[in-house]
Structures are given as C-alpha cells and as structure tokens.
XYZ file of C-alpha atoms in Angstrom:
80
model
C 0.948 10.546 2.272
C -0.154 8.330 5.113
C 0.294 8.467 8.868
C 0.291 5.969 11.718
C -1.999 6.728 14.706
C -0.892 5.334 18.083
C -4.039 6.339 19.960
C -2.663 9.751 20.843
C -0.912 11.284 17.856
C -0.314 10.867 14.119
C 3.168 10.159 12.748
C 3.913 10.319 8.993
C 5.105 7.030 7.474
C 8.655 7.519 6.097
C 8.878 7.028 2.345
C 5.130 7.074 1.693
C 4.683 8.965 -1.567
C 2.998 12.327 -1.713
C -0.193 11.581 -3.605
C -1.959 13.836 -6.059
C -5.452 14.833 -4.908
C -7.017 12.604 -7.590
C -5.248 9.416 -6.393
C -7.591 7.277 -4.306
C -6.833 4.460 -1.872
C -8.955 1.629 -3.272
C -8.000 -1.142 -0.866
C -5.868 -1.745 2.206
C -4.573 -5.176 3.246
C -2.616 -6.155 6.357
C -0.430 -9.275 6.279
C 0.030 -11.489 9.332
C 3.389 -9.816 10.040
C 1.824 -6.335 10.061
C 2.917 -5.328 6.545
C 0.354 -2.975 4.995
C -0.463 -2.921 1.279
C -2.220 0.105 -0.242
C -3.914 -0.378 -3.635
C -4.144 3.014 -5.336
C -6.254 4.218 -8.241
C -3.736 5.761 -10.663
C -0.986 5.477 -8.053
C 0.171 1.852 -8.168
C 0.848 -0.143 -5.030
C 2.520 0.884 -1.768
C 3.947 -1.535 0.818
C 4.594 -0.354 4.381
C 6.875 -2.743 6.270
C 8.730 -2.027 9.505
C 7.514 1.574 9.410
C 8.904 2.412 5.958
C 6.993 2.659 2.677
C 8.005 1.464 -0.774
C 6.058 2.276 -3.950
C 5.578 -0.097 -6.896
C 4.696 1.228 -10.352
C 4.793 0.320 -14.031
C 8.591 0.520 -13.825
C 8.505 -2.307 -11.253
C 6.342 -4.555 -13.418
C 2.787 -3.534 -12.588
C 0.631 -3.818 -15.698
C -1.413 -0.746 -14.754
C -1.156 2.178 -12.324
C -4.770 1.432 -11.356
C -4.772 -1.159 -8.583
C -8.293 -1.986 -7.427
C -7.628 -4.539 -4.702
C -4.895 -6.483 -2.949
C -5.103 -9.713 -0.941
C -2.909 -12.627 0.107
C -3.970 -16.266 -0.166
C -3.288 -18.968 2.422
C -0.291 -20.182 0.362
C 1.307 -16.705 0.595
C 0.530 -15.510 -2.936
C -0.153 -11.759 -3.151
C -2.901 -10.934 -5.656
C -3.381 -7.433 -7.026
C-alpha cells in the first residue's frame, strides 16, 4: 500500500491496493489539483484523488499491467 506523511505521522491511503513484494512503483506524477498517479511494474496504474485510491488494470482497458511512466501534457492528456 501507500501512506500519506503530514510531517509528523503516516496515514494509509484508503483503497490503495496491497501490492505483492515484486510490484515496483516505476513513476509517480502529481497533477495540478493534487491527484497522484502511480505507474506500477506488473501492477497497473493507481490514481489517488481526494485521499482515496482507485486501481486501473487490464479489465479497465490498460494494454499491459506493466506501466513504466505517467505524465500529463499541457492540453490535459494523460500519457501512460
């Protein structure tokens, strides 16, 4: 999983999936509104918005569970 650190303590992020030990965070991107995107090797993509996580996988349309990078262009397009 993942946790948020407020300078004093760690708080688990609700909904963040429990990851197998072999799943690696490959990239982390923060949008202007504070949304976090985690690109995972063999774990898909995870979005954390308003303190809650949502996972995206092959079932959601990803072409691979291996996501190497994530970024957003100036026109708002999210590239993975």
